């Protein structure tokens, strides 16, 4: 077994339970565009995906010509107020805080940098836990593509076989496996 040198941690659903905050913000933003949907419908299409992957599908399904980027911009505004109520995976935080000094850590998420910032504002010590943060804004290919994990590992100077990926979604697990790392599925 290769020596563990880095933890690569997903954000939504793994480090933080952001599902309700995301749904509330997207639901409100889409309602302003005349689109209503249930949490179940939202989770089915959005779980583990970046907005560029799921929002055009939602708009198409509802026959809307609304701009996905404009909806997302509005969602980001609305998300700020919901972000303070996000719950964190305290066991995973404990692991990150107590990791050996030679084990690096990266946050690798499909979430926007603004969403991560909004959530981190409620727990300022979180950012210090990560040597690198890769968001959906930093990549051109989103999970299940391993690009985000590859970027994080390269920034950390660590080979895939020396990484442990923490993920919650099928898409994220597939990305970690395609990257060549060991993957630990987290159930929040």
Coordinates of N, CA and C in Angstrom, one line a residue:
X1 N 0.8 -1.2 0.0 CA 0.0 0.0 0.0 C 0.9 1.2 0.0
X2 N 0.5 2.2 -0.8 CA 1.3 3.5 -1.0 C 1.0 4.3 0.3
X3 N 2.0 5.1 0.6 CA 1.9 6.0 1.8 C 0.9 7.1 1.5
X4 N 0.1 7.4 2.5 CA -0.9 8.4 2.4 C -0.3 9.8 2.6
X5 N -0.4 10.6 1.6 CA 0.2 12.0 1.6 C -0.8 13.1 1.6
X6 N -2.1 12.8 1.1 CA -3.0 13.9 1.0 C -4.5 13.4 1.2
X7 N -5.3 14.3 1.8 CA -6.7 14.1 1.9 C -7.3 15.1 0.8
X8 N -8.1 14.5 0.0 CA -8.9 15.4 -1.0 C -10.3 15.3 -0.7
X9 N -10.9 16.4 -0.2 CA -12.2 16.4 0.4 C -13.2 17.1 -0.4
X10 N -14.3 16.4 -0.7 CA -15.5 17.1 -1.4 C -16.2 18.0 -0.3
X11 N -16.9 18.9 -0.8 CA -17.6 19.9 0.0 C -19.0 19.6 0.3
X12 N -19.9 19.7 -0.7 CA -21.3 19.5 -0.6 C -21.7 18.1 -0.3
X13 N -22.2 17.8 0.9 CA -22.7 16.5 1.3 C -21.6 15.7 1.9
X14 N -20.4 16.1 1.9 CA -19.2 15.4 2.5 C -18.7 16.2 3.7
X15 N -18.2 17.3 3.5 CA -17.7 18.2 4.6 C -18.9 19.0 5.2
X16 N -19.8 19.4 4.4 CA -20.9 20.2 4.8 C -22.2 19.7 4.3
X17 N -23.3 19.7 5.1 CA -24.6 19.4 4.6 C -25.3 20.6 4.0
X18 N -25.0 20.9 2.8 CA -25.5 22.1 2.1 C -26.7 21.9 1.3
X19 N -27.2 20.7 1.3 CA -28.4 20.3 0.5 C -29.6 21.2 0.6
X20 N -30.0 21.5 1.9 CA -31.1 22.3 2.1 C -30.9 23.8 1.7
X21 N -29.7 24.3 2.0 CA -29.3 25.7 1.6 C -29.3 25.8 0.1
X22 N -28.7 24.8 -0.6 CA -28.7 24.9 -2.1 C -30.1 24.8 -2.6
X23 N -30.9 23.9 -2.1 CA -32.3 23.8 -2.7 C -33.1 25.1 -2.4
X24 N -33.0 25.6 -1.2 CA -33.8 26.8 -0.9 C -33.4 28.0 -1.8
X25 N -32.1 28.1 -2.0 CA -31.6 29.2 -2.8 C -32.0 29.0 -4.3
X26 N -31.7 27.8 -4.8 CA -32.1 27.6 -6.2 C -33.6 27.6 -6.4
X27 N -34.4 27.1 -5.5 CA -35.8 27.1 -5.6 C -36.3 28.5 -5.7
X28 N -35.8 29.4 -4.8 CA -36.2 30.8 -4.8 C -35.8 31.5 -6.1
X29 N -34.6 31.3 -6.6 CA -34.1 31.9 -7.8 C -35.0 31.4 -9.0
X30 N -35.2 30.1 -9.0 CA -36.0 29.6 -10.2 C -37.5 30.0 -10.1
X31 N -38.0 30.2 -8.9 CA -39.4 30.6 -8.7 C -39.6 32.0 -9.3
X32 N -38.5 32.8 -9.1 CA -38.6 34.2 -9.7 C -38.6 34.1 -11.2
X33 N -38.2 33.0 -11.8 CA -38.2 32.8 -13.3 C -39.5 32.0 -13.6
X34 N -40.4 31.7 -12.7 CA -41.6 31.0 -13.0 C -41.5 29.5 -12.9
X35 N -40.5 29.0 -12.3 CA -40.3 27.5 -12.3 C -40.3 27.1 -10.8
X36 N -41.1 26.1 -10.6 CA -41.3 25.5 -9.3 C -41.0 24.0 -9.4
X37 N -40.3 23.5 -8.4 CA -40.0 22.0 -8.3 C -39.7 21.6 -6.9
X38 N -39.9 20.3 -6.6 CA -39.7 19.8 -5.3 C -38.3 19.5 -5.0
X39 N -38.0 19.3 -3.7 CA -36.6 19.0 -3.3 C -36.2 17.7 -3.9
X40 N -37.1 16.7 -4.0 CA -36.8 15.4 -4.6 C -36.4 15.6 -6.1
X41 N -37.2 16.4 -6.8 CA -36.9 16.6 -8.2 C -35.5 17.3 -8.4
X42 N -35.2 18.3 -7.5 CA -34.0 19.0 -7.5 C -32.8 18.0 -7.2
X43 N -32.9 17.2 -6.2 CA -31.8 16.3 -5.8 C -31.6 15.3 -6.9
X44 N -32.6 14.9 -7.6 CA -32.5 13.9 -8.7 C -31.6 14.4 -9.8
X45 N -31.7 15.7 -10.1 CA -31.0 16.2 -11.3 C -29.7 16.9 -10.8
X46 N -29.6 17.5 -9.6 CA -28.5 18.3 -9.2 C -27.5 17.6 -8.3
X47 N -27.8 16.6 -7.7 CA -26.9 15.9 -6.7 C -25.6 15.6 -7.2
X48 N -24.5 16.2 -6.7 CA -23.2 16.0 -7.1 C -22.7 16.7 -8.3
X49 N -23.6 17.5 -8.9 CA -23.3 18.2 -10.1 C -23.1 19.7 -10.0
X50 N -22.3 20.3 -10.9 CA -22.1 21.7 -11.0 C -23.4 22.3 -11.7
X51 N -23.7 23.5 -11.5 CA -24.8 24.2 -12.1 C -24.8 24.1 -13.6
X52 N -23.6 24.2 -14.2 CA -23.5 24.1 -15.6 C -24.0 22.8 -16.2
X53 N -24.0 21.8 -15.3 CA -24.5 20.4 -15.7 C -26.0 20.3 -15.6
X54 N -26.6 20.8 -14.5 CA -28.0 20.5 -14.2 C -28.9 21.7 -14.5
X55 N -28.5 22.9 -14.3 CA -29.5 24.0 -14.5 C -30.0 24.1 -15.9
X56 N -29.2 23.9 -17.0 CA -29.8 23.9 -18.3 C -30.9 22.8 -18.5
X57 N -30.7 21.7 -17.8 CA -31.7 20.6 -17.9 C -33.0 21.0 -17.2
X58 N -32.9 21.7 -16.1 CA -34.1 22.1 -15.4 C -34.9 23.1 -16.2
X59 N -34.1 24.1 -16.8 CA -34.7 25.1 -17.6 C -35.4 24.5 -18.9
X60 N -34.7 23.6 -19.5 CA -35.2 22.9 -20.7 C -36.5 22.1 -20.3
X61 N -36.5 21.4 -19.2 CA -37.6 20.6 -18.8 C -38.9 21.5 -18.6
X62 N -38.7 22.7 -18.2 CA -39.8 23.6 -17.9 C -40.0 24.6 -19.1
X63 N -39.3 24.4 -20.2 CA -39.6 25.2 -21.4 C -39.2 26.7 -21.2
X64 N -38.2 26.9 -20.4 CA -37.8 28.2 -20.1 C -36.6 28.6 -20.9
X65 N -36.6 29.9 -21.3 CA -35.4 30.4 -22.0 C -34.5 31.3 -21.1
X66 N -34.8 31.2 -19.8 CA -34.0 32.0 -18.8 C -32.5 31.6 -18.9
X67 N -31.7 32.6 -18.6 CA -30.2 32.4 -18.7 C -29.7 31.6 -17.4
X68 N -29.1 30.4 -17.6 CA -28.7 29.7 -16.4 C -27.7 30.5 -15.6
X69 N -26.8 31.3 -16.2 CA -25.8 32.1 -15.4 C -26.5 33.1 -14.6
X70 N -27.6 33.7 -15.1 CA -28.3 34.7 -14.4 C -29.1 34.1 -13.2
X71 N -29.6 32.9 -13.4 CA -30.3 32.2 -12.3 C -29.3 31.9 -11.2
X72 N -28.1 31.4 -11.6 CA -27.1 31.1 -10.7 C -26.6 32.3 -9.9
X73 N -26.4 33.4 -10.6 CA -26.0 34.6 -9.9 C -27.0 35.0 -8.8
X74 N -28.3 34.9 -9.1 CA -29.3 35.2 -8.2 C -29.3 34.2 -7.0
X75 N -29.1 32.9 -7.4 CA -29.0 31.9 -6.4 C -27.8 32.2 -5.4
X76 N -26.7 32.6 -5.9 CA -25.6 33.0 -5.0 C -25.9 34.1 -4.0
X77 N -26.7 35.1 -4.5 CA -27.1 36.1 -3.6 C -28.0 35.5 -2.5
X78 N -28.9 34.7 -2.9 CA -29.9 34.1 -1.9 C -29.2 33.1 -1.0
X79 N -28.2 32.4 -1.5 CA -27.4 31.4 -0.7 C -26.7 32.0 0.5
X80 N -26.3 33.2 0.4 CA -25.5 33.9 1.5 C -26.3 33.8 2.8
X81 N -27.6 34.0 2.8 CA -28.4 34.0 4.0 C -28.6 32.6 4.5
X82 N -28.7 31.6 3.6 CA -28.9 30.2 4.1 C -27.6 29.6 4.5
X83 N -26.5 30.1 4.1 CA -25.2 29.4 4.4 C -24.8 29.3 5.9
X84 N -25.3 30.3 6.6 CA -25.0 30.3 8.1 C -25.7 29.1 8.8
X85 N -26.7 28.5 8.2 CA -27.4 27.4 8.8 C -26.9 26.0 8.4
X86 N -25.8 26.0 7.7 CA -25.2 24.7 7.2 C -24.6 23.9 8.3
X87 N -24.9 22.6 8.3 CA -24.3 21.7 9.3 C -23.0 21.1 8.7
X88 N -22.0 20.9 9.6 CA -20.7 20.3 9.2 C -20.5 18.9 9.7
X89 N -19.8 18.2 9.0 CA -19.4 16.8 9.3 C -18.3 16.9 10.4
X90 N -18.7 16.9 11.6 CA -17.7 17.2 12.7 C -16.7 16.1 12.8
X91 N -17.0 14.8 12.5 CA -16.0 13.7 12.5 C -15.0 14.0 11.5
X92 N -15.4 14.4 10.3 CA -14.4 14.7 9.2 C -13.5 15.9 9.6
X93 N -14.1 16.9 10.2 CA -13.4 18.1 10.7 C -12.3 17.6 11.7
X94 N -12.7 16.8 12.6 CA -11.8 16.2 13.6 C -10.6 15.5 13.0
X95 N -10.9 14.7 11.9 CA -9.9 14.0 11.2 C -8.9 15.0 10.5
X96 N -9.5 16.0 9.9 CA -8.7 17.0 9.2 C -7.8 17.8 10.2
X97 N -8.4 18.2 11.3 CA -7.6 19.0 12.3 C -6.5 18.1 12.9
X98 N -6.7 16.8 13.0 CA -5.7 16.0 13.7 C -4.8 15.2 12.7
X99 N -4.8 15.5 11.5 CA -4.0 14.8 10.5 C -2.6 15.0 10.8
X100 N -1.7 14.0 10.4 CA -0.3 14.2 10.6 C 0.2 15.4 9.8
X101 N 1.3 16.0 10.3 CA 1.8 17.2 9.6 C 2.3 16.9 8.2
X102 N 2.6 15.7 7.8 CA 3.1 15.4 6.5 C 1.9 15.0 5.5
X103 N 0.7 15.1 6.0 CA -0.5 14.8 5.2 C -1.1 16.1 4.8
X104 N -1.1 16.4 3.6 CA -1.7 17.7 3.1 C -3.2 17.5 2.9
X105 N -3.9 18.6 2.7 CA -5.4 18.6 2.5 C -5.8 19.6 1.4
X106 N -6.8 19.1 0.6 CA -7.4 20.0 -0.4 C -8.9 19.8 -0.4
X107 N -9.6 20.9 -0.6 CA -11.0 20.9 -0.8 C -11.2 20.8 -2.3
X108 N -12.0 19.9 -2.8 CA -12.2 19.7 -4.2 C -13.7 19.6 -4.4
X109 N -14.3 20.7 -5.0 CA -15.8 20.8 -5.1 C -16.3 21.3 -6.4
X110 N -17.5 20.9 -6.7 CA -18.2 21.4 -7.9 C -18.8 22.8 -7.5
X111 N -18.9 23.1 -6.3 CA -19.5 24.3 -5.8 C -18.7 25.5 -6.3
X112 N -19.3 26.7 -6.4 CA -18.6 27.9 -6.8 C -17.8 28.4 -5.6
X113 N -16.8 29.2 -6.0 CA -15.9 29.8 -5.0 C -16.7 30.6 -4.0
X114 N -17.7 31.3 -4.6 CA -18.6 32.2 -3.8 C -19.4 31.4 -2.7
X115 N -19.9 30.2 -3.1 CA -20.6 29.4 -2.2 C -19.7 28.9 -1.1
X116 N -18.5 28.5 -1.4 CA -17.6 28.0 -0.4 C -17.3 29.2 0.5
X117 N -17.0 30.3 0.0 CA -16.7 31.5 0.8 C -17.9 31.8 1.8
X118 N -19.1 31.7 1.3 CA -20.3 32.0 2.1 C -20.4 31.1 3.3
X119 N -20.1 29.8 3.0 CA -20.2 28.8 4.1 C -19.0 29.0 5.1
X120 N -17.9 29.2 4.5 CA -16.7 29.4 5.4 C -16.8 30.6 6.3
X121 N -17.5 31.6 5.9 CA -17.7 32.8 6.7 C -18.3 32.4 8.1
X122 N -19.2 31.4 8.1 CA -19.8 31.0 9.4 C -18.9 30.1 10.2
X123 N -17.8 29.6 9.7 CA -16.8 28.8 10.4 C -15.4 29.2 9.9
X124 N -14.9 30.3 10.3 CA -13.7 30.9 9.8 C -12.5 29.9 9.8
X125 N -12.5 29.0 10.8 CA -11.3 28.1 11.0 C -11.2 27.1 9.9
X126 N -12.3 26.9 9.1 CA -12.3 25.9 8.0 C -11.2 26.1 7.0
X127 N -11.1 27.3 6.5 CA -10.2 27.6 5.4 C -8.8 27.2 5.8
X128 N -8.4 27.4 7.0 CA -7.0 27.0 7.5 C -6.8 25.5 7.4
X129 N -7.8 24.7 7.3 CA -7.6 23.3 7.3 C -7.1 22.8 5.9
X130 N -7.2 23.6 4.9 CA -6.9 23.2 3.5 C -5.7 24.0 3.0
X131 N -4.8 23.2 2.4 CA -3.6 23.8 1.7 C -4.0 24.3 0.4
X132 N -5.0 23.7 -0.2 CA -5.5 24.1 -1.6 C -7.0 24.0 -1.6
X133 N -7.6 24.9 -2.3 CA -9.1 24.8 -2.6 C -9.3 24.9 -4.1
X134 N -10.0 23.9 -4.6 CA -10.3 23.8 -6.0 C -11.9 23.8 -6.1
X135 N -12.4 24.8 -6.7 CA -13.9 24.9 -6.8 C -14.3 24.6 -8.3
X136 N -15.6 24.6 -8.5 CA -16.2 24.4 -9.8 C -15.8 25.6 -10.7
X137 N -15.4 26.7 -10.2 CA -14.9 27.8 -11.0 C -13.5 27.6 -11.6
X138 N -12.8 26.7 -11.0 CA -11.4 26.5 -11.4 C -11.2 25.4 -12.5
X139 N -12.2 24.7 -12.7 CA -12.1 23.6 -13.7 C -13.0 23.8 -14.9
X140 N -12.6 23.2 -16.0 CA -13.4 23.2 -17.2 C -14.2 22.0 -17.4
X141 N -13.8 20.9 -16.7 CA -14.6 19.7 -16.7 C -14.9 19.3 -15.3
X142 N -16.2 19.0 -15.1 CA -16.7 18.8 -13.7 C -16.8 17.3 -13.5
X143 N -16.9 16.9 -12.2 CA -17.1 15.5 -11.8 C -18.2 14.9 -12.6
X144 N -18.2 13.8 -13.1 CA -17.2 12.7 -12.8 C -15.9 12.7 -13.4
X145 N -15.6 13.8 -14.2 CA -14.2 14.0 -14.7 C -13.3 14.2 -13.5
X146 N -12.1 13.7 -13.5 CA -11.2 13.8 -12.4 C -10.4 15.1 -12.4
X147 N -10.6 16.0 -13.3 CA -9.8 17.2 -13.4 C -9.6 17.9 -12.1
X148 N -10.6 18.1 -11.3 CA -10.4 18.8 -10.0 C -9.5 18.1 -9.1
X149 N -9.6 16.8 -9.0 CA -8.7 16.0 -8.1 C -7.3 16.1 -8.7
X150 N -7.1 16.0 -10.0 CA -5.8 16.1 -10.6 C -5.1 17.5 -10.3
X151 N -5.9 18.5 -10.4 CA -5.4 19.9 -10.1 C -5.0 20.0 -8.7
X152 N -5.8 19.5 -7.8 CA -5.5 19.6 -6.3 C -4.2 18.8 -6.0
X153 N -4.1 17.6 -6.5 CA -2.9 16.8 -6.2 C -1.7 17.4 -6.8
X154 N -1.8 17.9 -8.0 CA -0.6 18.6 -8.6 C -0.2 19.8 -7.8
X155 N -1.1 20.6 -7.3 CA -0.8 21.7 -6.5 C -0.2 21.3 -5.2
X156 N -0.6 20.1 -4.7 CA 0.0 19.6 -3.4 C 1.3 18.9 -3.7
X157 N 1.6 18.5 -4.9 CA 2.8 17.8 -5.2 C 2.7 16.3 -4.8
X158 N 1.5 15.8 -5.0 CA 1.2 14.4 -4.5 C 0.7 13.6 -5.7
X159 N 1.1 12.3 -5.7 CA 0.7 11.4 -6.8 C -0.7 10.8 -6.4
X160 N -1.5 10.5 -7.4 CA -2.9 10.0 -7.1 C -2.9 8.8 -6.1
X161 N -1.9 7.9 -6.3 CA -1.9 6.7 -5.4 C -1.6 7.0 -3.9
X162 N -1.2 8.3 -3.7 CA -0.9 8.7 -2.3 C -2.0 9.6 -1.7
X163 N -3.2 9.6 -2.4 CA -4.3 10.4 -2.0 C -5.4 9.6 -1.5
X164 N -6.2 10.1 -0.5 CA -7.4 9.5 -0.1 C -8.5 10.6 -0.4
X165 N -9.5 10.2 -1.2 CA -10.6 11.1 -1.5 C -11.8 10.8 -0.6
X166 N -12.4 11.8 -0.1 CA -13.6 11.7 0.7 C -14.7 12.3 -0.1
X167 N -15.7 11.4 -0.4 CA -16.8 11.8 -1.3 C -18.1 11.2 -0.8
X168 N -19.3 11.8 -1.3 CA -20.6 11.3 -0.9 C -21.4 10.8 -2.1
X169 N -21.1 11.3 -3.3 CA -22.0 11.0 -4.4 C -21.4 10.0 -5.4
X170 N -22.2 9.4 -6.1 CA -21.7 8.4 -7.2 C -20.8 9.1 -8.1
X171 N -21.2 10.4 -8.5 CA -20.4 11.1 -9.5 C -19.0 11.5 -8.9
X172 N -19.0 11.9 -7.6 CA -17.7 12.2 -6.9 C -16.8 11.0 -6.8
X173 N -17.4 9.8 -6.4 CA -16.7 8.6 -6.2 C -16.1 8.2 -7.5
X174 N -16.9 8.3 -8.6 CA -16.3 8.0 -10.0 C -15.2 8.9 -10.3
X175 N -15.2 10.2 -10.0 CA -14.1 11.1 -10.2 C -12.9 10.7 -9.5
X176 N -13.0 10.4 -8.2 CA -11.9 9.9 -7.4 C -11.3 8.7 -7.9
X177 N -12.1 7.7 -8.3 CA -11.6 6.5 -8.9 C -10.9 6.7 -10.2
X178 N -11.5 7.5 -11.1 CA -10.9 7.8 -12.4 C -9.5 8.5 -12.2
X179 N -9.4 9.3 -11.1 CA -8.2 10.0 -10.8 C -7.1 9.0 -10.4
X180 N -7.5 7.9 -9.8 CA -6.5 6.8 -9.4 C -6.2 6.8 -7.9
X181 N -7.1 7.5 -7.1 CA -6.9 7.6 -5.7 C -7.7 6.5 -5.0
X182 N -7.4 6.3 -3.7 CA -8.3 5.5 -2.9 C -9.5 6.5 -2.5
X183 N -10.7 5.9 -2.4 CA -11.9 6.7 -2.2 C -12.6 6.2 -1.0
X184 N -13.0 7.0 -0.1 CA -13.8 6.7 1.1 C -15.1 7.4 0.9
X185 N -16.2 6.7 0.8 CA -17.5 7.3 0.7 C -18.0 7.7 2.0
X186 N -18.5 8.9 2.1 CA -19.0 9.5 3.3 C -20.5 9.6 3.3
X187 N -21.1 9.1 4.4 CA -22.6 9.3 4.5 C -22.8 10.3 5.6
X188 N -23.3 11.4 5.3 CA -23.4 12.5 6.3 C -24.6 12.2 7.2

